[in-house]
Amino acid sequence: MSEITIIGGGIAGLTCALGLQQQGVRVKLFEQAPRFEEVGAGLTLSQPASRGLFSLGLRAAIEAMADIPVRADVADYLTGMTLPAPDRVQESREKGDIPYFYQIHRADMHKILADAVLANDPDAITLGTRFEKFEQDADGVTASFEDGRQIHSTVLIGADGINSRVRDLLFGAQAPRFTGQVAYRFLVPYADVEPFMRAGPSVNSVGPGRHLLRYVLRHGTLVNGVAFVKTDSWTGEGWSTPADNAEMLEKFKDWNDDVKGLLRNAPPSGTRKWALFDRDPLPRWTIGRVTLMGDGAHPMLPFLGLGAAMGIEDAVVFARAWRETADRIKVLAIYEATRRDRANDVLLASRRQGEINQAPDSDNAKRYAATNQHLFDYDPTTTPLAMV
Ligand code: FAD
């Protein structure tokens, strides 16, 4: 019997598997996808996420693949001028702190984690296996899969993303909420962007009902663009719906030339359209031996760049709670009590950040002065555990 069954091999599930393996725990992780493919685009690792990942020994691997922006600018949509906003990147550099952001391709981050888990135990990950249901009693929890397999363990973690089956079974099925936002994602080769876009600042261009984030990836060989558009007309789910560049450009036709120039250089067939969903905060994540983690517990809008970070923080705190007590039901209670308010606060703050980025008025300086800085000061490796 393995001690832990994890459902879902995304960033959260893999980080959790690694944190537990490093304590000698035997972990079994099940992923529905038949193989890990190169999906997604840029992912921001903010300081809380980096602190967590570095505590697992991944600093060198991340720094070999990630980019560090020289600044994080906010720009006006009409003029392209940089708005007065605190320069957190520079501040962290001056303090000698770890970088305020790393930018990494999701596929690279995912591979770093999967390789580390498999290096510890080549049998830890089972692909192509879709979780169906669980039953729990005083002795443990039994997970059943669509291929008929049954796995018994002391604890089960649902790290199975926004459409979490584990969550549905724990608390009843409810559809995710369409947030009225669509993202267009594209990667432009280095040679096709204006030289100043290769220089290294990440730029968030903000305007009424839209904003566009761009930053370099893979050591400046790519520029990652994500254009967010407020809409009520498209609610298809998924990460990989092909999008029409002309449609994307039309949404930004009144914007400054830098923005339009970048959009025009999006490769003809590479742009993907992605409807943004979240869910309302859950009042609890755990029943007995079964709990939720990452997007399974708190799927959120990407406007603070903290979605993946929340899953990483969850995983790091879970591994710390595991060390505290041999009572595994209590581990889950400590984990949830330590993490739930933080993750739910960030979920709601991510919604508010969309209103800030896309506000109809132009008082940007005032809005950006009231940032969510306190949310970025968190450290999952030292935050006090709630010893319930
Ligand atoms: P997820 O990353 O969603 O992982 C959940 C995993 O569980 C998935 O691999 C899924 O296949 C698996 N799963 C679901 N149901 C079952 C089941 N019944 N049985 C077995 N396995 C199951 N964020 C960005 O910022 N930029 C990106 O470019 C980006 N690209 C993404 C691409 C994809 C394909 C996905 C799934 C997510 C992407 N994200 C991206 C989101 C970001 O990775 C997540 O918001 C965040 O990392 C939370 O991760 P998670 O592990 O909780 O959930």
Short mmCIF file of N, CA, C and O in Angstrom, two decimals, residues 125-225:
data_model
loop_
_atom_site.label_atom_id
_atom_site.label_comp_id
_atom_site.label_asym_id
_atom_site.label_seq_id
_atom_site.Cartn_x
_atom_site.Cartn_y
_atom_site.Cartn_z
N ILE A 125 4.80 7.62 -11.17
CA ILE A 125 3.77 8.25 -12.01
C ILE A 125 3.15 7.22 -12.95
O ILE A 125 3.87 6.52 -13.67
N THR A 126 1.84 7.12 -12.95
CA THR A 126 1.13 6.26 -13.90
C THR A 126 0.33 7.16 -14.82
O THR A 126 -0.56 7.89 -14.37
N LEU A 127 0.64 7.11 -16.11
CA LEU A 127 -0.05 7.94 -17.09
C LEU A 127 -1.24 7.18 -17.69
O LEU A 127 -1.34 5.96 -17.56
N GLY A 128 -2.10 7.92 -18.39
CA GLY A 128 -3.20 7.29 -19.12
C GLY A 128 -4.18 6.57 -18.21
O GLY A 128 -4.82 5.60 -18.63
N THR A 129 -4.33 7.06 -17.00
CA THR A 129 -5.20 6.38 -16.03
C THR A 129 -6.13 7.40 -15.40
O THR A 129 -5.70 8.28 -14.66
N ARG A 130 -7.41 7.26 -15.71
CA ARG A 130 -8.37 8.28 -15.29
C ARG A 130 -9.08 7.85 -14.01
O ARG A 130 -9.71 6.79 -13.95
N PHE A 131 -8.98 8.71 -13.01
CA PHE A 131 -9.62 8.46 -11.72
C PHE A 131 -11.14 8.54 -11.86
O PHE A 131 -11.66 9.42 -12.55
N GLU A 132 -11.83 7.64 -11.14
CA GLU A 132 -13.28 7.62 -11.23
C GLU A 132 -13.95 7.94 -9.89
O GLU A 132 -14.80 8.80 -9.79
N LYS A 133 -13.55 7.22 -8.82
CA LYS A 133 -14.23 7.43 -7.53
C LYS A 133 -13.35 6.94 -6.39
O LYS A 133 -12.34 6.27 -6.62
N PHE A 134 -13.76 7.28 -5.17
CA PHE A 134 -13.04 6.76 -4.00
C PHE A 134 -14.04 6.30 -2.95
O PHE A 134 -15.20 6.71 -2.94
N GLU A 135 -13.53 5.44 -2.07
CA GLU A 135 -14.28 5.07 -0.86
C GLU A 135 -13.29 5.14 0.28
O GLU A 135 -12.14 4.71 0.14
N GLN A 136 -13.72 5.65 1.45
CA GLN A 136 -12.80 5.69 2.58
C GLN A 136 -13.45 5.09 3.82
O GLN A 136 -14.67 5.12 3.98
N ASP A 137 -12.58 4.54 4.68
CA ASP A 137 -13.04 4.03 5.97
C ASP A 137 -11.92 4.27 6.98
O ASP A 137 -10.95 4.98 6.71
N ALA A 138 -12.03 3.65 8.15
CA ALA A 138 -11.07 3.91 9.22
C ALA A 138 -9.65 3.49 8.84
O ALA A 138 -8.67 4.02 9.37
N ASP A 139 -9.52 2.55 7.92
CA ASP A 139 -8.19 2.03 7.57
C ASP A 139 -7.50 2.78 6.44
O ASP A 139 -6.29 2.73 6.30
N GLY A 140 -8.27 3.41 5.59
CA GLY A 140 -7.64 4.07 4.44
C GLY A 140 -8.66 4.46 3.40
O GLY A 140 -9.86 4.50 3.65
N VAL A 141 -8.13 4.75 2.21
CA VAL A 141 -8.99 5.19 1.12
C VAL A 141 -8.64 4.38 -0.12
O VAL A 141 -7.47 4.12 -0.40
N THR A 142 -9.69 3.96 -0.82
CA THR A 142 -9.49 3.17 -2.04
C THR A 142 -9.93 3.99 -3.24
O THR A 142 -11.08 4.44 -3.31
N ALA A 143 -8.99 4.22 -4.15
CA ALA A 143 -9.30 4.97 -5.38
C ALA A 143 -9.57 3.97 -6.50
O ALA A 143 -8.84 2.99 -6.65
N SER A 144 -10.63 4.21 -7.27
CA SER A 144 -10.95 3.36 -8.43
C SER A 144 -10.76 4.17 -9.70
O SER A 144 -11.10 5.36 -9.76
N PHE A 145 -10.24 3.49 -10.72
CA PHE A 145 -9.94 4.15 -11.99
C PHE A 145 -10.77 3.53 -13.11
O PHE A 145 -11.26 2.40 -12.98
N GLU A 146 -10.88 4.27 -14.22
CA GLU A 146 -11.74 3.81 -15.31
C GLU A 146 -11.27 2.50 -15.92
O GLU A 146 -12.06 1.77 -16.49
N ASP A 147 -9.98 2.19 -15.78
CA ASP A 147 -9.49 0.92 -16.34
C ASP A 147 -9.70 -0.25 -15.38
O ASP A 147 -9.20 -1.34 -15.62
N GLY A 148 -10.41 -0.01 -14.28
CA GLY A 148 -10.73 -1.08 -13.35
C GLY A 148 -9.73 -1.23 -12.21
O GLY A 148 -9.97 -1.95 -11.24
N ARG A 149 -8.63 -0.52 -12.27
CA ARG A 149 -7.59 -0.60 -11.25
C ARG A 149 -8.12 -0.01 -9.93
O ARG A 149 -8.89 0.94 -9.92
N GLN A 150 -7.68 -0.57 -8.82
CA GLN A 150 -8.02 -0.02 -7.51
C GLN A 150 -6.73 0.16 -6.71
O GLN A 150 -5.89 -0.74 -6.68
N ILE A 151 -6.59 1.29 -6.04
CA ILE A 151 -5.38 1.59 -5.28
C ILE A 151 -5.78 1.98 -3.86
O ILE A 151 -6.62 2.86 -3.66
N HIS A 152 -5.15 1.31 -2.89
CA HIS A 152 -5.46 1.61 -1.50
C HIS A 152 -4.32 2.42 -0.89
O HIS A 152 -3.15 2.12 -1.11
N SER A 153 -4.65 3.47 -0.14
CA SER A 153 -3.59 4.28 0.49
C SER A 153 -4.15 4.91 1.77
O SER A 153 -5.35 4.81 2.05
N THR A 154 -3.28 5.57 2.51
CA THR A 154 -3.76 6.20 3.75
C THR A 154 -4.47 7.52 3.47
O THR A 154 -5.35 7.95 4.22
N VAL A 155 -4.05 8.20 2.40
CA VAL A 155 -4.57 9.53 2.09
C VAL A 155 -4.72 9.67 0.58
O VAL A 155 -3.91 9.11 -0.17
N LEU A 156 -5.71 10.43 0.14
CA LEU A 156 -5.86 10.72 -1.30
C LEU A 156 -5.94 12.24 -1.50
O LEU A 156 -6.67 12.94 -0.78
N ILE A 157 -5.16 12.73 -2.48
CA ILE A 157 -5.15 14.16 -2.77
C ILE A 157 -5.70 14.38 -4.18
O ILE A 157 -5.21 13.78 -5.14
N GLY A 158 -6.70 15.23 -4.28
CA GLY A 158 -7.24 15.59 -5.59
C GLY A 158 -6.53 16.83 -6.12
O GLY A 158 -6.91 17.96 -5.78
N ALA A 159 -5.50 16.60 -6.92
CA ALA A 159 -4.79 17.71 -7.59
C ALA A 159 -5.16 17.66 -9.06
O ALA A 159 -4.31 17.74 -9.94
N ASP A 160 -6.46 17.49 -9.30
CA ASP A 160 -6.93 17.18 -10.66
C ASP A 160 -7.57 18.36 -11.37
O ASP A 160 -8.43 18.18 -12.23
N GLY A 161 -7.12 19.57 -11.02
CA GLY A 161 -7.42 20.72 -11.85
C GLY A 161 -8.82 21.28 -11.70
O GLY A 161 -9.60 20.87 -10.84
N ILE A 162 -9.13 22.25 -12.55
CA ILE A 162 -10.37 23.03 -12.39
C ILE A 162 -11.63 22.17 -12.48
O ILE A 162 -12.63 22.46 -11.85
N ASN A 163 -11.58 21.10 -13.26
CA ASN A 163 -12.76 20.22 -13.37
C ASN A 163 -12.63 19.01 -12.48
O ASN A 163 -13.05 17.90 -12.83
N SER A 164 -12.10 19.22 -11.30
CA SER A 164 -11.76 18.14 -10.38
C SER A 164 -12.91 17.17 -10.11
O SER A 164 -13.97 17.55 -9.62
N ARG A 165 -12.64 15.92 -10.43
CA ARG A 165 -13.60 14.85 -10.12
C ARG A 165 -13.62 14.61 -8.60
O ARG A 165 -14.67 14.36 -8.02
N VAL A 166 -12.46 14.72 -7.99
CA VAL A 166 -12.40 14.51 -6.53
C VAL A 166 -13.26 15.57 -5.82
O VAL A 166 -14.01 15.25 -4.90
N ARG A 167 -13.17 16.79 -6.28
CA ARG A 167 -13.98 17.87 -5.68
C ARG A 167 -15.47 17.59 -5.84
O ARG A 167 -16.25 17.75 -4.89
N ASP A 168 -15.86 17.15 -7.03
CA ASP A 168 -17.28 16.83 -7.26
C ASP A 168 -17.75 15.76 -6.28
O ASP A 168 -18.85 15.82 -5.74
N LEU A 169 -16.89 14.74 -6.08
CA LEU A 169 -17.30 13.64 -5.20
C LEU A 169 -17.36 14.09 -3.74
O LEU A 169 -18.20 13.64 -2.97
N LEU A 170 -16.46 14.99 -3.37
CA LEU A 170 -16.44 15.46 -1.97
C LEU A 170 -17.61 16.39 -1.67
O LEU A 170 -18.27 16.28 -0.64
N PHE A 171 -17.84 17.34 -2.59
CA PHE A 171 -18.75 18.44 -2.24
C PHE A 171 -19.90 18.64 -3.23
O PHE A 171 -20.62 19.63 -3.15
N GLY A 172 -20.05 17.71 -4.15
CA GLY A 172 -21.15 17.83 -5.12
C GLY A 172 -20.69 18.55 -6.38
O GLY A 172 -19.87 19.47 -6.31
N ALA A 173 -21.23 18.12 -7.51
CA ALA A 173 -20.79 18.68 -8.79
C ALA A 173 -21.37 20.08 -9.00
O ALA A 173 -22.55 20.31 -8.79
N GLN A 174 -20.50 21.00 -9.35
CA GLN A 174 -20.92 22.35 -9.73
C GLN A 174 -20.03 22.81 -10.86
O GLN A 174 -18.81 22.64 -10.78
N ALA A 175 -20.62 23.40 -11.87
CA ALA A 175 -19.80 23.80 -13.03
C ALA A 175 -18.92 24.99 -12.66
O ALA A 175 -19.33 25.85 -11.88
N PRO A 176 -17.69 25.06 -13.22
CA PRO A 176 -16.89 26.27 -13.05
C PRO A 176 -17.63 27.49 -13.61
O PRO A 176 -18.52 27.35 -14.44
N ARG A 177 -17.24 28.67 -13.14
CA ARG A 177 -17.91 29.92 -13.51
C ARG A 177 -17.15 30.59 -14.66
O ARG A 177 -15.94 30.84 -14.54
N PHE A 178 -17.83 30.86 -15.78
CA PHE A 178 -17.17 31.63 -16.84
C PHE A 178 -17.02 33.07 -16.35
O PHE A 178 -17.97 33.69 -15.90
N THR A 179 -15.79 33.58 -16.41
CA THR A 179 -15.51 34.88 -15.79
C THR A 179 -15.75 36.07 -16.72
O THR A 179 -15.52 37.20 -16.33
N GLY A 180 -16.18 35.77 -17.96
CA GLY A 180 -16.37 36.88 -18.91
C GLY A 180 -15.05 37.34 -19.52
O GLY A 180 -14.97 38.45 -20.04
N GLN A 181 -14.02 36.52 -19.44
CA GLN A 181 -12.72 36.87 -20.00
C GLN A 181 -12.25 35.76 -20.93
O GLN A 181 -12.40 34.58 -20.60
N VAL A 182 -11.67 36.17 -22.04
CA VAL A 182 -11.02 35.23 -22.95
C VAL A 182 -9.57 35.65 -23.10
O VAL A 182 -9.27 36.85 -23.17
N ALA A 183 -8.67 34.68 -23.11
CA ALA A 183 -7.25 34.97 -23.32
C ALA A 183 -6.81 34.41 -24.67
O ALA A 183 -7.17 33.30 -25.02
N TYR A 184 -6.07 35.21 -25.42
CA TYR A 184 -5.41 34.75 -26.64
C TYR A 184 -3.93 34.61 -26.30
O TYR A 184 -3.32 35.57 -25.82
N ARG A 185 -3.37 33.43 -26.54
CA ARG A 185 -1.96 33.22 -26.17
C ARG A 185 -1.17 32.90 -27.42
O ARG A 185 -1.59 32.12 -28.26
N PHE A 186 0.01 33.52 -27.50
CA PHE A 186 0.86 33.26 -28.67
C PHE A 186 2.32 33.43 -28.27
O PHE A 186 2.65 34.09 -27.28
N LEU A 187 3.18 32.81 -29.04
CA LEU A 187 4.62 32.90 -28.83
C LEU A 187 5.25 33.42 -30.11
O LEU A 187 5.06 32.83 -31.17
N VAL A 188 5.95 34.54 -30.02
CA VAL A 188 6.58 35.13 -31.20
C VAL A 188 8.08 34.84 -31.16
O VAL A 188 8.73 35.13 -30.15
N PRO A 189 8.64 34.29 -32.27
CA PRO A 189 10.09 34.07 -32.27
C PRO A 189 10.85 35.39 -32.12
O PRO A 189 10.42 36.43 -32.62
N TYR A 190 11.97 35.30 -31.44
CA TYR A 190 12.82 36.45 -31.13
C TYR A 190 13.07 37.32 -32.36
O TYR A 190 13.00 38.54 -32.30
N ALA A 191 13.36 36.69 -33.49
CA ALA A 191 13.74 37.45 -34.68
C ALA A 191 12.60 38.32 -35.20
O ALA A 191 12.83 39.28 -35.93
N ASP A 192 11.35 38.00 -34.80
CA ASP A 192 10.21 38.70 -35.37
C ASP A 192 9.70 39.85 -34.53
O ASP A 192 8.69 40.47 -34.88
N VAL A 193 10.33 40.12 -33.39
CA VAL A 193 9.84 41.23 -32.56
C VAL A 193 10.80 42.41 -32.66
O VAL A 193 11.97 42.25 -33.02
N GLU A 194 10.29 43.58 -32.34
CA GLU A 194 11.14 44.76 -32.31
C GLU A 194 12.24 44.56 -31.26
O GLU A 194 11.98 43.97 -30.21
N PRO A 195 13.45 45.06 -31.52
CA PRO A 195 14.56 44.82 -30.58
C PRO A 195 14.23 45.20 -29.14
O PRO A 195 14.62 44.49 -28.21
N PHE A 196 13.48 46.30 -28.93
CA PHE A 196 13.23 46.71 -27.53
C PHE A 196 12.39 45.68 -26.78
O PHE A 196 12.43 45.61 -25.56
N MET A 197 11.66 44.85 -27.51
CA MET A 197 10.84 43.84 -26.83
C MET A 197 11.68 42.65 -26.36
O MET A 197 11.22 41.85 -25.57
N ARG A 198 12.89 42.56 -26.88
CA ARG A 198 13.77 41.46 -26.46
C ARG A 198 14.56 41.85 -25.24
O ARG A 198 15.30 41.05 -24.69
N ALA A 199 14.47 43.13 -24.85
CA ALA A 199 15.41 43.66 -23.87
C ALA A 199 15.17 43.13 -22.47
O ALA A 199 16.05 43.21 -21.63
N GLY A 200 14.02 42.65 -22.19
CA GLY A 200 13.87 42.00 -20.90
C GLY A 200 12.80 42.45 -19.96
O GLY A 200 12.42 41.68 -19.09
N PRO A 201 12.21 43.71 -20.07
CA PRO A 201 11.13 43.98 -19.13
C PRO A 201 9.87 43.20 -19.50
O PRO A 201 9.62 42.98 -20.69
N SER A 202 9.12 42.78 -18.52
CA SER A 202 7.79 42.29 -18.84
C SER A 202 6.89 43.52 -18.86
O SER A 202 7.10 44.46 -18.08
N VAL A 203 5.93 43.55 -19.78
CA VAL A 203 5.08 44.73 -19.92
C VAL A 203 3.63 44.31 -19.90
O VAL A 203 3.21 43.43 -20.68
N ASN A 204 2.89 44.92 -18.99
CA ASN A 204 1.45 44.70 -18.92
C ASN A 204 0.77 45.96 -19.45
O ASN A 204 0.77 46.99 -18.78
N SER A 205 0.25 45.92 -20.67
CA SER A 205 -0.43 47.08 -21.25
C SER A 205 -1.89 47.02 -20.85
O SER A 205 -2.55 46.00 -21.10
N VAL A 206 -2.39 48.11 -20.25
CA VAL A 206 -3.73 48.05 -19.66
C VAL A 206 -4.65 49.09 -20.31
O VAL A 206 -4.22 50.20 -20.63
N GLY A 207 -5.89 48.71 -20.49
CA GLY A 207 -6.87 49.63 -21.07
C GLY A 207 -8.27 49.14 -20.79
O GLY A 207 -8.46 48.04 -20.25
N PRO A 208 -9.27 49.93 -21.17
CA PRO A 208 -10.65 49.56 -20.85
C PRO A 208 -11.05 48.20 -21.43
O PRO A 208 -10.97 48.00 -22.65
N GLY A 209 -11.40 47.28 -20.58
CA GLY A 209 -11.93 46.00 -21.03
C GLY A 209 -10.93 45.05 -21.66
O GLY A 209 -11.30 44.01 -22.21
N ARG A 210 -9.63 45.42 -21.63
CA ARG A 210 -8.61 44.56 -22.24
C ARG A 210 -7.30 44.78 -21.50
O ARG A 210 -7.05 45.87 -20.99
N HIS A 211 -6.43 43.79 -21.52
CA HIS A 211 -5.03 44.04 -21.22
C HIS A 211 -4.17 42.99 -21.89
O HIS A 211 -4.66 41.92 -22.27
N LEU A 212 -2.90 43.34 -22.07
CA LEU A 212 -2.01 42.45 -22.82
C LEU A 212 -0.67 42.36 -22.10
O LEU A 212 -0.05 43.37 -21.79
N LEU A 213 -0.27 41.15 -21.82
CA LEU A 213 0.98 40.91 -21.09
C LEU A 213 1.98 40.30 -22.06
O LEU A 213 1.64 39.37 -22.81
N ARG A 214 3.20 40.85 -22.05
CA ARG A 214 4.24 40.21 -22.87
C ARG A 214 5.52 40.10 -22.05
O ARG A 214 5.82 40.96 -21.23
N TYR A 215 6.22 39.00 -22.25
CA TYR A 215 7.53 38.83 -21.63
C TYR A 215 8.34 37.79 -22.38
O TYR A 215 7.78 36.98 -23.13
N VAL A 216 9.65 37.83 -22.17
CA VAL A 216 10.51 36.89 -22.91
C VAL A 216 10.54 35.54 -22.20
O VAL A 216 10.36 35.45 -20.98
N LEU A 217 10.75 34.51 -22.99
CA LEU A 217 10.82 33.13 -22.51
C LEU A 217 12.00 32.42 -23.14
O LEU A 217 12.46 32.82 -24.21
N ARG A 218 12.41 31.32 -22.53
CA ARG A 218 13.47 30.47 -23.07
C ARG A 218 14.67 31.30 -23.51
O ARG A 218 15.07 31.30 -24.66
N HIS A 219 15.18 32.04 -22.52
CA HIS A 219 16.39 32.84 -22.70
C HIS A 219 16.30 33.76 -23.90
O HIS A 219 17.21 33.89 -24.71
N GLY A 220 15.17 34.41 -24.00
CA GLY A 220 15.01 35.44 -25.02
C GLY A 220 14.76 34.90 -26.41
O GLY A 220 14.75 35.67 -27.37
N THR A 221 14.54 33.62 -26.57
CA THR A 221 14.30 33.11 -27.93
C THR A 221 12.83 33.27 -28.33
O THR A 221 12.50 33.15 -29.50
N LEU A 222 11.98 33.52 -27.38
CA LEU A 222 10.55 33.68 -27.65
C LEU A 222 10.02 34.87 -26.86
O LEU A 222 10.50 35.15 -25.76
N VAL A 223 9.02 35.53 -27.42
CA VAL A 223 8.26 36.49 -26.63
C VAL A 223 6.86 35.90 -26.44
O VAL A 223 6.19 35.54 -27.41
N ASN A 224 6.49 35.78 -25.17
CA ASN A 224 5.19 35.22 -24.81
C ASN A 224 4.17 36.36 -24.76
O ASN A 224 4.41 37.37 -24.09
N GLY A 225 3.07 36.23 -25.47
CA GLY A 225 2.02 37.24 -25.40
C GLY A 225 0.72 36.62 -24.95
O GLY A 225 0.36 35.53 -25.38
#
